[in-house]
C-alpha positions as YAML, in Angstrom:
chain: A
units: angstrom
residues:
- id: 1
  name: UNK
  ca: [97.49, 96.89, 84.88]
- id: 2
  name: UNK
  ca: [96.45, 100.41, 85.91]
- id: 3
  name: UNK
  ca: [96.49, 101.73, 89.33]
- id: 4
  name: UNK
  ca: [93.18, 100.94, 91.10]
- id: 5
  name: UNK
  ca: [92.78, 102.09, 94.75]
- id: 6
  name: UNK
  ca: [90.34, 99.32, 95.40]
- id: 7
  name: UNK
  ca: [92.65, 96.46, 94.48]
- id: 8
  name: UNK
  ca: [94.89, 94.75, 96.86]
- id: 9
  name: UNK
  ca: [97.97, 96.46, 95.47]
- id: 10
  name: UNK
  ca: [96.12, 99.82, 95.54]
- id: 11
  name: UNK
  ca: [95.11, 99.35, 99.17]
- id: 12
  name: UNK
  ca: [98.81, 98.24, 100.02]
- id: 13
  name: UNK
  ca: [100.15, 101.38, 98.33]
- id: 14
  name: UNK
  ca: [97.60, 103.74, 99.91]
- id: 15
  name: UNK
  ca: [98.15, 102.42, 103.36]
- id: 16
  name: UNK
  ca: [101.82, 103.51, 102.83]
- id: 17
  name: UNK
  ca: [103.05, 99.94, 103.64]
- id: 18
  name: UNK
  ca: [106.42, 101.42, 102.55]
- id: 19
  name: UNK
  ca: [107.14, 104.95, 103.31]
- id: 20
  name: UNK
  ca: [108.22, 107.05, 100.40]
- id: 21
  name: UNK
  ca: [110.58, 109.05, 102.61]
- id: 22
  name: UNK
  ca: [112.36, 105.87, 103.65]
- id: 23
  name: UNK
  ca: [113.18, 104.97, 99.90]
- id: 24
  name: UNK
  ca: [115.87, 107.41, 99.53]
- id: 25
  name: UNK
  ca: [119.63, 106.58, 99.92]
- id: 26
  name: UNK
  ca: [121.45, 107.44, 103.04]
- id: 27
  name: UNK
  ca: [123.28, 110.36, 101.43]
- id: 28
  name: UNK
  ca: [122.42, 113.93, 101.72]
- id: 29
  name: UNK
  ca: [121.59, 114.32, 98.14]
- id: 30
  name: UNK
  ca: [117.89, 114.08, 98.69]
- id: 31
  name: UNK
  ca: [117.84, 116.79, 101.52]
- id: 32
  name: UNK
  ca: [120.18, 118.91, 99.66]
- id: 33
  name: UNK
  ca: [118.12, 118.89, 96.45]
- id: 34
  name: UNK
  ca: [114.95, 119.72, 98.53]
- id: 35
  name: UNK
  ca: [116.75, 122.65, 100.03]
- id: 36
  name: UNK
  ca: [117.83, 123.84, 96.68]
- id: 37
  name: UNK
  ca: [114.36, 123.67, 95.36]
- id: 38
  name: UNK
  ca: [112.99, 125.47, 98.25]
- id: 39
  name: UNK
  ca: [115.48, 128.26, 97.95]
- id: 40
  name: UNK
  ca: [114.67, 128.55, 94.22]
- id: 41
  name: UNK
  ca: [110.93, 128.58, 94.84]
- id: 42
  name: UNK
  ca: [111.26, 131.55, 97.38]
- id: 43
  name: UNK
  ca: [113.49, 133.47, 94.93]
- id: 44
  name: UNK
  ca: [111.01, 132.73, 92.09]
- id: 45
  name: UNK
  ca: [108.04, 133.78, 94.23]
- id: 46
  name: UNK
  ca: [109.63, 137.13, 95.15]
- id: 47
  name: UNK
  ca: [109.82, 138.03, 91.38]
- id: 48
  name: UNK
  ca: [106.07, 137.03, 90.50]
- id: 49
  name: UNK
  ca: [103.12, 139.15, 90.38]
- id: 50
  name: UNK
  ca: [100.09, 138.05, 92.47]
- id: 51
  name: UNK
  ca: [98.36, 136.46, 89.53]
- id: 52
  name: UNK
  ca: [101.65, 134.72, 88.32]
- id: 53
  name: UNK
  ca: [102.20, 133.38, 91.90]
- id: 54
  name: UNK
  ca: [98.55, 131.92, 91.83]
- id: 55
  name: UNK
  ca: [99.42, 130.21, 88.54]
- id: 56
  name: UNK
  ca: [102.63, 129.00, 89.95]
- id: 57
  name: UNK
  ca: [100.77, 127.48, 92.94]
- id: 58
  name: UNK
  ca: [98.24, 125.82, 90.60]
- id: 59
  name: UNK
  ca: [101.15, 124.43, 88.56]
- id: 60
  name: UNK
  ca: [102.87, 123.05, 91.65]
- id: 61
  name: UNK
  ca: [99.61, 121.29, 92.82]
- id: 62
  name: UNK
  ca: [98.93, 119.78, 89.41]
- id: 63
  name: UNK
  ca: [102.57, 118.63, 89.07]
- id: 64
  name: UNK
  ca: [102.45, 117.11, 92.60]
- id: 65
  name: UNK
  ca: [99.26, 115.22, 91.64]
- id: 66
  name: UNK
  ca: [100.81, 113.87, 88.29]
- id: 67
  name: UNK
  ca: [103.94, 112.72, 90.16]
- id: 68
  name: UNK
  ca: [101.87, 111.02, 92.91]
- id: 69
  name: UNK
  ca: [99.84, 109.21, 90.12]
- id: 70
  name: UNK
  ca: [103.07, 108.15, 88.42]
- id: 71
  name: UNK
  ca: [104.59, 106.91, 91.60]
- id: 72
  name: UNK
  ca: [101.46, 104.80, 92.40]
- id: 73
  name: UNK
  ca: [101.46, 103.25, 88.94]
- id: 74
  name: UNK
  ca: [105.24, 102.54, 89.05]
- id: 75
  name: UNK
  ca: [104.96, 100.97, 92.47]
- id: 76
  name: UNK
  ca: [102.00, 98.67, 91.41]
- id: 77
  name: UNK
  ca: [103.73, 97.70, 88.08]
- id: 78
  name: UNK
  ca: [106.99, 96.83, 90.00]
- id: 79
  name: UNK
  ca: [105.09, 94.80, 92.64]
- id: 80
  name: UNK
  ca: [103.11, 93.04, 89.98]
- id: 81
  name: UNK
  ca: [106.31, 92.40, 88.04]
- id: 82
  name: UNK
  ca: [108.07, 90.88, 91.15]
- id: 83
  name: UNK
  ca: [105.02, 88.73, 91.92]
- id: 84
  name: UNK
  ca: [104.91, 87.41, 88.32]
- id: 85
  name: UNK
  ca: [108.66, 86.64, 88.46]
- id: 86
  name: UNK
  ca: [108.26, 84.94, 91.74]
- id: 87
  name: UNK
  ca: [105.32, 82.88, 90.44]
- id: 88
  name: UNK
  ca: [107.34, 81.87, 87.30]
- id: 89
  name: UNK
  ca: [110.24, 80.78, 89.34]
- id: 90
  name: UNK
  ca: [108.11, 78.38, 91.41]
- id: 91
  name: UNK
  ca: [106.08, 77.20, 88.42]
- id: 92
  name: UNK
  ca: [109.02, 76.25, 86.37]
- id: 93
  name: UNK
  ca: [110.53, 74.14, 89.11]
- id: 94
  name: UNK
  ca: [114.13, 75.16, 88.01]
- id: 95
  name: UNK
  ca: [116.56, 75.85, 90.73]
...
C-alpha cells in the first residue's frame, strides 16, 4: 500500500492529525541535535563557494522531500498495520 494523498489515510496524514513535532520524547535530545545540525550547517556554509552553497541548498531541499515521503509512507503503513491487527483481533473472537 503506497502513500496516496487522496486516500483516507493520506488525508489523515496531510491534515497533520498528529503533529510531527509532538512525536518526540520529552528529553532535550531532539532540540540538542537540531542545534548541532544548525551549527554545523553555518560552519559548512562559511567554507563553501557560491556555486557549492547553491548545490548544498538543492541537496537539502531534495533530502527534505525524500524524508517527508518516507515519513508519510511509514505513517500510512503503521496505521494500516494497526487497523489490520485490530480487525484480526475482533474477527478471531479470541480474548
